[in-house]
Amino acid sequence: MIRFLLTASFVVLFLILSIPLLIIEWIIGKFNMDIKNRSSLAIVNWAFRCVIFLSGGRPEYIGEENVPKDQAVLYVGNHRSYFDIVLTYVRVPRPTGYIAKAEMIKVPLLSNWMKNLHCLFLDRSDIKKGLKTILEGIEKVKSGISICIFPEGSRCRDENAFLPFHEGSLKIAEKSGCPIVPMAICNSSAIWEDHLPFMKKSRVIIEYGKPIIPSELSKEDRRFLGAYVQKEIEKLYFKNKALL
């Protein structure tokens, strides 16, 4: 319970005390968006590293050399925990927006930081709004901002299975021409979700697979790109699960 209280207190204090920083970032963005992107990335990276430390997360990262540093990419990962975002964001080498559920936009201060980080809010109940979000993601990638998605749509609670990947979100890579970077996140739910409300010291393995270029795949694999990427992530996931 102590870890949970420390982590929750830090998050609340950060959001409140960061209000002046949000104002400064807004001013910076009026003059130089690149500086704002980099400074927002640094600030949130620091906060997320503190969250990982306080919660007891012990992440191990494999295959980071597979992540292109000179261009925007589409990160695609399996989803087990709210900590998936925290654990992966601290390793992105360039500004990266995550696709989050639409309800997150209602959370004060947190949604402001998410907007600063180019996050997009997906309303899965409205097809037109969902398509608009995907189109925004395509434009983000074309402008040099990486995007991260968890195409299962919600957290999978079965550690031995995956929810089917939604094909639509991978259109971001198909239409922008960017590489897809598979992310296999293993054991992240052990930090918190497996024993709510307690947080426990937990080893988490995150592996980045080799980039997937949709245009280089066969016609059949491009047709079912979500299933193809899911299989690649499953290989990495179950390999690393055996190590825990």
PDB file of C-alpha atoms in Angstrom:
ATOM      1  CA  MET A   1       0.000   0.000   0.000  1.00  0.00           C
ATOM      2  CA  ILE A   2       2.938   2.338   0.686  1.00  0.00           C
ATOM      3  CA  ARG A   3       4.072   2.123  -2.953  1.00  0.00           C
ATOM      4  CA  PHE A   4       0.570   2.952  -4.147  1.00  0.00           C
ATOM      5  CA  LEU A   5       0.248   5.945  -1.816  1.00  0.00           C
ATOM      6  CA  LEU A   6       3.677   7.279  -2.792  1.00  0.00           C
ATOM      7  CA  THR A   7       3.010   6.847  -6.498  1.00  0.00           C
ATOM      8  CA  ALA A   8      -0.501   8.333  -6.366  1.00  0.00           C
ATOM      9  CA  SER A   9       0.722  11.272  -4.264  1.00  0.00           C
ATOM     10  CA  PHE A  10       3.545  11.972  -6.695  1.00  0.00           C
ATOM     11  CA  VAL A  11       1.208  11.938  -9.703  1.00  0.00           C
ATOM     12  CA  VAL A  12      -1.274  14.308  -8.063  1.00  0.00           C
ATOM     13  CA  LEU A  13       1.458  16.674  -6.867  1.00  0.00           C
ATOM     14  CA  PHE A  14       3.159  16.647 -10.255  1.00  0.00           C
ATOM     15  CA  LEU A  15      -0.054  17.530 -12.067  1.00  0.00           C
ATOM     16  CA  ILE A  16      -0.837  20.372  -9.675  1.00  0.00           C
ATOM     17  CA  LEU A  17       2.684  21.775  -9.405  1.00  0.00           C
ATOM     18  CA  SER A  18       3.233  21.498 -13.153  1.00  0.00           C
ATOM     19  CA  ILE A  19       0.565  24.108 -13.932  1.00  0.00           C
ATOM     20  CA  PRO A  20       3.231  26.852 -14.289  1.00  0.00           C
ATOM     21  CA  LEU A  21       5.180  24.525 -16.595  1.00  0.00           C
ATOM     22  CA  LEU A  22       2.103  24.061 -18.772  1.00  0.00           C
ATOM     23  CA  ILE A  23       1.845  27.828 -19.106  1.00  0.00           C
ATOM     24  CA  ILE A  24       5.543  28.107 -19.975  1.00  0.00           C
ATOM     25  CA  GLU A  25       5.226  25.299 -22.510  1.00  0.00           C
ATOM     26  CA  TRP A  26       2.235  27.044 -24.098  1.00  0.00           C
ATOM     27  CA  ILE A  27       4.273  30.244 -24.463  1.00  0.00           C
ATOM     28  CA  ILE A  28       7.268  28.369 -25.883  1.00  0.00           C
ATOM     29  CA  GLY A  29       4.984  26.677 -28.418  1.00  0.00           C
ATOM     30  CA  LYS A  30       3.912  30.060 -29.738  1.00  0.00           C
ATOM     31  CA  PHE A  31       7.487  30.788 -30.806  1.00  0.00           C
ATOM     32  CA  ASN A  32       9.207  27.430 -31.352  1.00  0.00           C
ATOM     33  CA  MET A  33       7.212  24.197 -31.517  1.00  0.00           C
ATOM     34  CA  ASP A  34      10.327  22.032 -31.804  1.00  0.00           C
ATOM     35  CA  ILE A  35      11.665  23.299 -28.475  1.00  0.00           C
ATOM     36  CA  LYS A  36       8.248  22.735 -26.898  1.00  0.00           C
ATOM     37  CA  ASN A  37       8.166  19.163 -28.214  1.00  0.00           C
ATOM     38  CA  ARG A  38      11.588  18.372 -26.809  1.00  0.00           C
ATOM     39  CA  SER A  39      11.028  20.089 -23.449  1.00  0.00           C
ATOM     40  CA  SER A  40       7.632  18.433 -22.924  1.00  0.00           C
ATOM     41  CA  LEU A  41       9.208  15.079 -23.755  1.00  0.00           C
ATOM     42  CA  ALA A  42      11.963  15.657 -21.178  1.00  0.00           C
ATOM     43  CA  ILE A  43       9.572  16.783 -18.436  1.00  0.00           C
ATOM     44  CA  VAL A  44       7.172  13.869 -18.822  1.00  0.00           C
ATOM     45  CA  ASN A  45      10.055  11.400 -19.181  1.00  0.00           C
ATOM     46  CA  TRP A  46      11.365  12.561 -15.798  1.00  0.00           C
ATOM     47  CA  ALA A  47       7.927  12.238 -14.190  1.00  0.00           C
ATOM     48  CA  PHE A  48       7.389   8.762 -15.648  1.00  0.00           C
ATOM     49  CA  ARG A  49      10.799   7.592 -14.447  1.00  0.00           C
ATOM     50  CA  CYS A  50       9.821   8.700 -10.943  1.00  0.00           C
ATOM     51  CA  VAL A  51       6.545   6.780 -11.232  1.00  0.00           C
ATOM     52  CA  ILE A  52       8.369   3.619 -12.306  1.00  0.00           C
ATOM     53  CA  PHE A  53      10.807   3.922  -9.394  1.00  0.00           C
ATOM     54  CA  LEU A  54       8.132   4.617  -6.767  1.00  0.00           C
ATOM     55  CA  SER A  55       5.820   1.855  -7.985  1.00  0.00           C
ATOM     56  CA  GLY A  56       8.551  -0.780  -7.930  1.00  0.00           C
ATOM     57  CA  GLY A  57       8.657  -1.412 -11.662  1.00  0.00           C
ATOM     58  CA  ARG A  58      11.916  -3.032 -12.789  1.00  0.00           C
ATOM     59  CA  PRO A  59      11.810  -2.864 -16.586  1.00  0.00           C
ATOM     60  CA  GLU A  60      14.291  -4.592 -18.877  1.00  0.00           C
ATOM     61  CA  TYR A  61      14.460  -3.386 -22.472  1.00  0.00           C
ATOM     62  CA  ILE A  62      15.535  -5.617 -25.348  1.00  0.00           C
ATOM     63  CA  GLY A  63      16.035  -4.772 -29.009  1.00  0.00           C
ATOM     64  CA  GLU A  64      16.096  -0.980 -28.763  1.00  0.00           C
ATOM     65  CA  GLU A  65      18.561  -0.973 -31.635  1.00  0.00           C
ATOM     66  CA  ASN A  66      15.587  -1.972 -33.820  1.00  0.00           C
ATOM     67  CA  VAL A  67      13.890   1.392 -33.277  1.00  0.00           C
ATOM     68  CA  PRO A  68      14.724   3.839 -36.107  1.00  0.00           C
ATOM     69  CA  LYS A  69      16.093   7.099 -34.701  1.00  0.00           C
ATOM     70  CA  ASP A  70      15.966   9.150 -37.888  1.00  0.00           C
ATOM     71  CA  GLN A  71      12.264   8.936 -38.713  1.00  0.00           C
ATOM     72  CA  ALA A  72       8.820   8.727 -37.168  1.00  0.00           C
ATOM     73  CA  VAL A  73       7.431   5.238 -36.586  1.00  0.00           C
ATOM     74  CA  LEU A  74       4.246   3.525 -35.509  1.00  0.00           C
ATOM     75  CA  TYR A  75       4.793   1.616 -32.270  1.00  0.00           C
ATOM     76  CA  VAL A  76       2.378  -1.284 -31.870  1.00  0.00           C
ATOM     77  CA  GLY A  77       2.174  -3.140 -28.573  1.00  0.00           C
ATOM     78  CA  ASN A  78       0.078  -5.566 -26.580  1.00  0.00           C
ATOM     79  CA  HIS A  79      -1.808  -4.061 -23.652  1.00  0.00           C
ATOM     80  CA  ARG A  80      -1.760  -5.494 -20.135  1.00  0.00           C
ATOM     81  CA  SER A  81      -1.526  -2.506 -17.798  1.00  0.00           C
ATOM     82  CA  TYR A  82      -1.902   1.242 -17.388  1.00  0.00           C
ATOM     83  CA  PHE A  83       1.849   1.113 -16.812  1.00  0.00           C
ATOM     84  CA  ASP A  84       2.408   0.090 -20.461  1.00  0.00           C
ATOM     85  CA  ILE A  85       2.380   3.759 -21.432  1.00  0.00           C
ATOM     86  CA  VAL A  86       4.695   4.792 -18.613  1.00  0.00           C
ATOM     87  CA  LEU A  87       7.165   1.971 -19.240  1.00  0.00           C
ATOM     88  CA  THR A  88       7.419   2.525 -22.986  1.00  0.00           C
ATOM     89  CA  TYR A  89       7.295   6.307 -23.103  1.00  0.00           C
ATOM     90  CA  VAL A  90      10.538   6.724 -21.160  1.00  0.00           C
ATOM     91  CA  ARG A  91      12.420   5.029 -24.009  1.00  0.00           C
ATOM     92  CA  VAL A  92      11.101   6.896 -27.050  1.00  0.00           C
ATOM     93  CA  PRO A  93      13.945   8.734 -28.832  1.00  0.00           C
ATOM     94  CA  ARG A  94      11.730  11.421 -30.375  1.00  0.00           C
ATOM     95  CA  PRO A  95       8.365  13.126 -29.709  1.00  0.00           C
ATOM     96  CA  THR A  96       5.705  10.429 -29.628  1.00  0.00           C
ATOM     97  CA  GLY A  97       1.951  10.628 -29.254  1.00  0.00           C
ATOM     98  CA  TYR A  98      -0.127   7.786 -27.862  1.00  0.00           C
ATOM     99  CA  ILE A  99      -3.647   6.964 -28.993  1.00  0.00           C
ATOM    100  CA  ALA A 100      -5.829   6.955 -25.891  1.00  0.00           C
ATOM    101  CA  LYS A 101      -9.503   6.384 -25.262  1.00  0.00           C
ATOM    102  CA  ALA A 102     -11.675   9.476 -25.656  1.00  0.00           C
ATOM    103  CA  GLU A 103     -12.611   9.559 -21.964  1.00  0.00           C
ATOM    104  CA  MET A 104      -9.061  10.626 -21.083  1.00  0.00           C
ATOM    105  CA  ILE A 105      -9.623  14.080 -22.543  1.00  0.00           C
ATOM    106  CA  LYS A 106     -11.926  14.837 -19.595  1.00  0.00           C
ATOM    107  CA  VAL A 107      -9.132  14.425 -17.017  1.00  0.00           C
ATOM    108  CA  PRO A 108      -7.878  17.928 -16.133  1.00  0.00           C
ATOM    109  CA  LEU A 109      -4.143  18.692 -16.349  1.00  0.00           C
ATOM    110  CA  LEU A 110      -3.320  15.147 -17.466  1.00  0.00           C
ATOM    111  CA  SER A 111      -5.113  15.778 -20.765  1.00  0.00           C
ATOM    112  CA  ASN A 112      -3.161  19.041 -21.148  1.00  0.00           C
ATOM    113  CA  TRP A 113       0.140  17.182 -20.933  1.00  0.00           C
ATOM    114  CA  MET A 114      -1.187  14.507 -23.281  1.00  0.00           C
ATOM    115  CA  LYS A 115      -2.031  17.170 -25.857  1.00  0.00           C
ATOM    116  CA  ASN A 116       1.459  18.654 -25.453  1.00  0.00           C
ATOM    117  CA  LEU A 117       2.830  15.206 -26.269  1.00  0.00           C
ATOM    118  CA  HIS A 118       0.658  14.905 -29.420  1.00  0.00           C
ATOM    119  CA  CYS A 119      -1.586  12.220 -27.974  1.00  0.00           C
ATOM    120  CA  LEU A 120      -4.797  11.515 -29.862  1.00  0.00           C
ATOM    121  CA  PHE A 121      -8.132  10.628 -28.310  1.00  0.00           C
ATOM    122  CA  LEU A 122     -10.048   7.825 -30.010  1.00  0.00           C
ATOM    123  CA  ASP A 123     -13.825   7.515 -29.694  1.00  0.00           C
ATOM    124  CA  ARG A 124     -14.475   3.888 -30.597  1.00  0.00           C
ATOM    125  CA  SER A 125     -18.242   4.365 -30.403  1.00  0.00           C
ATOM    126  CA  ASP A 126     -18.253   6.832 -33.297  1.00  0.00           C
ATOM    127  CA  ILE A 127     -16.899   5.544 -36.608  1.00  0.00           C
ATOM    128  CA  LYS A 128     -16.541   9.021 -38.141  1.00  0.00           C
ATOM    129  CA  LYS A 129     -14.647  10.375 -35.148  1.00  0.00           C
ATOM    130  CA  GLY A 130     -12.498   7.250 -35.071  1.00  0.00           C
ATOM    131  CA  LEU A 131     -11.585   7.714 -38.742  1.00  0.00           C
ATOM    132  CA  LYS A 132     -10.749  11.362 -38.079  1.00  0.00           C
ATOM    133  CA  THR A 133      -8.376  10.302 -35.294  1.00  0.00           C
ATOM    134  CA  ILE A 134      -6.609   7.848 -37.607  1.00  0.00           C
ATOM    135  CA  LEU A 135      -6.244  10.578 -40.249  1.00  0.00           C
ATOM    136  CA  GLU A 136      -4.766  12.878 -37.597  1.00  0.00           C
ATOM    137  CA  GLY A 137      -2.312  10.107 -36.701  1.00  0.00           C
ATOM    138  CA  ILE A 138      -1.239   9.832 -40.329  1.00  0.00           C
ATOM    139  CA  GLU A 139      -0.562  13.569 -40.450  1.00  0.00           C
ATOM    140  CA  LYS A 140       1.377  13.421 -37.177  1.00  0.00           C
ATOM    141  CA  VAL A 141       3.670  10.732 -38.575  1.00  0.00           C
ATOM    142  CA  LYS A 142       4.175  12.648 -41.817  1.00  0.00           C
ATOM    143  CA  SER A 143       5.213  15.680 -39.752  1.00  0.00           C
ATOM    144  CA  GLY A 144       7.838  13.646 -37.861  1.00  0.00           C
ATOM    145  CA  ILE A 145       5.878  12.688 -34.736  1.00  0.00           C
ATOM    146  CA  SER A 146       5.846   8.989 -33.872  1.00  0.00           C
ATOM    147  CA  ILE A 147       2.587   7.371 -32.782  1.00  0.00           C
ATOM    148  CA  CYS A 148       2.028   4.483 -30.378  1.00  0.00           C
ATOM    149  CA  ILE A 149      -1.073   2.309 -30.353  1.00  0.00           C
ATOM    150  CA  PHE A 150      -2.353  -0.712 -28.444  1.00  0.00           C
ATOM    151  CA  PRO A 151      -4.657  -2.239 -31.071  1.00  0.00           C
ATOM    152  CA  GLU A 152      -6.259  -4.773 -28.731  1.00  0.00           C
ATOM    153  CA  GLY A 153      -8.470  -1.830 -27.796  1.00  0.00           C
ATOM    154  CA  SER A 154      -8.472  -2.549 -24.065  1.00  0.00           C
ATOM    155  CA  ARG A 155      -6.337  -4.299 -21.510  1.00  0.00           C
ATOM    156  CA  CYS A 156      -6.180  -8.072 -21.891  1.00  0.00           C
ATOM    157  CA  ARG A 157      -6.445  -9.705 -18.467  1.00  0.00           C
ATOM    158  CA  ASP A 158      -5.366 -13.160 -19.594  1.00  0.00           C
ATOM    159  CA  GLU A 159      -1.572 -13.377 -19.498  1.00  0.00           C
ATOM    160  CA  ASN A 160      -1.673 -16.393 -21.790  1.00  0.00           C
ATOM    161  CA  ALA A 161      -3.757 -14.835 -24.556  1.00  0.00           C
ATOM    162  CA  PHE A 162      -4.143 -11.757 -26.743  1.00  0.00           C
ATOM    163  CA  LEU A 163      -7.253  -9.886 -27.797  1.00  0.00           C
ATOM    164  CA  PRO A 164      -7.587  -9.572 -31.595  1.00  0.00           C
ATOM    165  CA  PHE A 165      -5.776  -6.544 -33.012  1.00  0.00           C
ATOM    166  CA  HIS A 166      -8.041  -3.977 -34.656  1.00  0.00           C
ATOM    167  CA  GLU A 167      -6.912  -3.533 -38.249  1.00  0.00           C
ATOM    168  CA  GLY A 168      -8.021   0.095 -38.655  1.00  0.00           C
ATOM    169  CA  SER A 169      -5.395   1.681 -36.426  1.00  0.00           C
ATOM    170  CA  LEU A 170      -2.563   0.185 -38.468  1.00  0.00           C
ATOM    171  CA  LYS A 171      -3.707   2.272 -41.425  1.00  0.00           C
ATOM    172  CA  ILE A 172      -1.481   4.958 -39.921  1.00  0.00           C
ATOM    173  CA  ALA A 173       1.561   3.025 -41.105  1.00  0.00           C
ATOM    174  CA  GLU A 174       0.056   1.949 -44.413  1.00  0.00           C
ATOM    175  CA  LYS A 175      -0.960   5.450 -45.439  1.00  0.00           C
ATOM    176  CA  SER A 176       2.087   7.311 -44.098  1.00  0.00           C
ATOM    177  CA  GLY A 177       4.662   4.740 -45.236  1.00  0.00           C
ATOM    178  CA  CYS A 178       6.356   4.644 -41.826  1.00  0.00           C
ATOM    179  CA  PRO A 179       7.829   1.490 -40.266  1.00  0.00           C
ATOM    180  CA  ILE A 180       5.873  -0.454 -37.663  1.00  0.00           C
ATOM    181  CA  VAL A 181       7.873  -1.236 -34.522  1.00  0.00           C
ATOM    182  CA  PRO A 182       6.392  -4.240 -32.656  1.00  0.00           C
ATOM    183  CA  MET A 183       6.544  -3.988 -28.848  1.00  0.00           C
ATOM    184  CA  ALA A 184       6.044  -7.063 -26.675  1.00  0.00           C
ATOM    185  CA  ILE A 185       5.280  -6.026 -23.100  1.00  0.00           C
ATOM    186  CA  CYS A 186       5.511  -8.875 -20.624  1.00  0.00           C
ATOM    187  CA  ASN A 187       4.444  -8.861 -16.943  1.00  0.00           C
ATOM    188  CA  SER A 188       3.511  -5.171 -16.669  1.00  0.00           C
ATOM    189  CA  SER A 189       0.246  -6.039 -14.890  1.00  0.00           C
ATOM    190  CA  ALA A 190       2.301  -7.532 -12.042  1.00  0.00           C
ATOM    191  CA  ILE A 191       3.140  -4.018 -10.888  1.00  0.00           C
ATOM    192  CA  TRP A 192      -0.445  -3.119  -9.988  1.00  0.00           C
ATOM    193  CA  GLU A 193      -3.428  -4.686 -11.782  1.00  0.00           C
ATOM    194  CA  ASP A 194      -2.754  -8.249 -10.614  1.00  0.00           C
ATOM    195  CA  HIS A 195      -3.205  -7.258  -6.957  1.00  0.00           C
ATOM    196  CA  LEU A 196      -5.142  -3.995  -6.768  1.00  0.00           C
ATOM    197  CA  PRO A 197      -4.734  -1.649  -4.937  1.00  0.00           C
ATOM    198  CA  PHE A 198      -1.255  -2.808  -3.941  1.00  0.00           C
ATOM    199  CA  MET A 199       1.836  -2.132  -6.023  1.00  0.00           C
ATOM    200  CA  LYS A 200       4.676  -4.608  -5.914  1.00  0.00           C
ATOM    201  CA  LYS A 201       8.258  -4.695  -7.094  1.00  0.00           C
ATOM    202  CA  SER A 202       8.043  -6.477 -10.428  1.00  0.00           C
ATOM    203  CA  ARG A 203      10.288  -7.411 -13.301  1.00  0.00           C
ATOM    204  CA  VAL A 204       8.917  -6.361 -16.668  1.00  0.00           C
ATOM    205  CA  ILE A 205      10.430  -7.314 -20.024  1.00  0.00           C
ATOM    206  CA  ILE A 206       9.811  -5.083 -23.033  1.00  0.00           C
ATOM    207  CA  GLU A 207      11.204  -6.176 -26.376  1.00  0.00           C
ATOM    208  CA  TYR A 208      11.206  -4.199 -29.616  1.00  0.00           C
ATOM    209  CA  GLY A 209      11.039  -6.335 -32.716  1.00  0.00           C
ATOM    210  CA  LYS A 210      12.536  -5.598 -36.102  1.00  0.00           C
ATOM    211  CA  PRO A 211      10.675  -2.870 -38.016  1.00  0.00           C
ATOM    212  CA  ILE A 212       7.893  -4.042 -40.310  1.00  0.00           C
ATOM    213  CA  ILE A 213       7.470  -2.190 -43.607  1.00  0.00           C
ATOM    214  CA  PRO A 214       3.895  -2.795 -44.836  1.00  0.00           C
ATOM    215  CA  SER A 215       4.792  -2.156 -48.492  1.00  0.00           C
ATOM    216  CA  GLU A 216       7.342  -4.979 -48.355  1.00  0.00           C
ATOM    217  CA  LEU A 217       4.840  -7.597 -47.168  1.00  0.00           C
ATOM    218  CA  SER A 218       2.851  -9.927 -49.358  1.00  0.00           C
ATOM    219  CA  LYS A 219      -0.602  -8.874 -50.493  1.00  0.00           C
ATOM    220  CA  GLU A 220      -2.189 -11.322 -48.059  1.00  0.00           C
ATOM    221  CA  ASP A 221      -0.173 -10.075 -45.086  1.00  0.00           C
ATOM    222  CA  ARG A 222      -0.967  -6.456 -45.966  1.00  0.00           C
ATOM    223  CA  ARG A 223      -4.640  -7.363 -46.119  1.00  0.00           C
ATOM    224  CA  PHE A 224      -4.523  -8.704 -42.563  1.00  0.00           C
ATOM    225  CA  LEU A 225      -1.769  -6.466 -41.237  1.00  0.00           C
ATOM    226  CA  GLY A 226      -3.113  -6.452 -37.684  1.00  0.00           C
ATOM    227  CA  ALA A 227      -3.020 -10.241 -37.485  1.00  0.00           C
ATOM    228  CA  TYR A 228       0.485 -10.293 -38.971  1.00  0.00           C
ATOM    229  CA  VAL A 229       1.849  -7.790 -36.447  1.00  0.00           C
ATOM    230  CA  GLN A 230       0.068  -9.575 -33.605  1.00  0.00           C
ATOM    231  CA  LYS A 231       1.793 -12.855 -34.471  1.00  0.00           C
ATOM    232  CA  GLU A 232       5.197 -11.127 -34.424  1.00  0.00           C
ATOM    233  CA  ILE A 233       4.471  -9.632 -30.998  1.00  0.00           C
ATOM    234  CA  GLU A 234       3.166 -12.955 -29.665  1.00  0.00           C
ATOM    235  CA  LYS A 235       6.458 -14.649 -30.588  1.00  0.00           C
ATOM    236  CA  LEU A 236       8.428 -12.115 -28.564  1.00  0.00           C
ATOM    237  CA  TYR A 237       5.924 -12.074 -25.710  1.00  0.00           C
ATOM    238  CA  PHE A 238       5.824 -15.821 -25.058  1.00  0.00           C
ATOM    239  CA  LYS A 239       9.597 -16.120 -25.466  1.00  0.00           C
ATOM    240  CA  ASN A 240      10.120 -13.560 -22.725  1.00  0.00           C
ATOM    241  CA  LYS A 241       7.277 -14.846 -20.545  1.00  0.00           C
ATOM    242  CA  ALA A 242       9.207 -18.089 -20.228  1.00  0.00           C
ATOM    243  CA  LEU A 243      12.104 -16.129 -18.697  1.00  0.00           C
ATOM    244  CA  LEU A 244      10.046 -14.783 -15.789  1.00  0.00           C
TER     245      LEU A 244
END
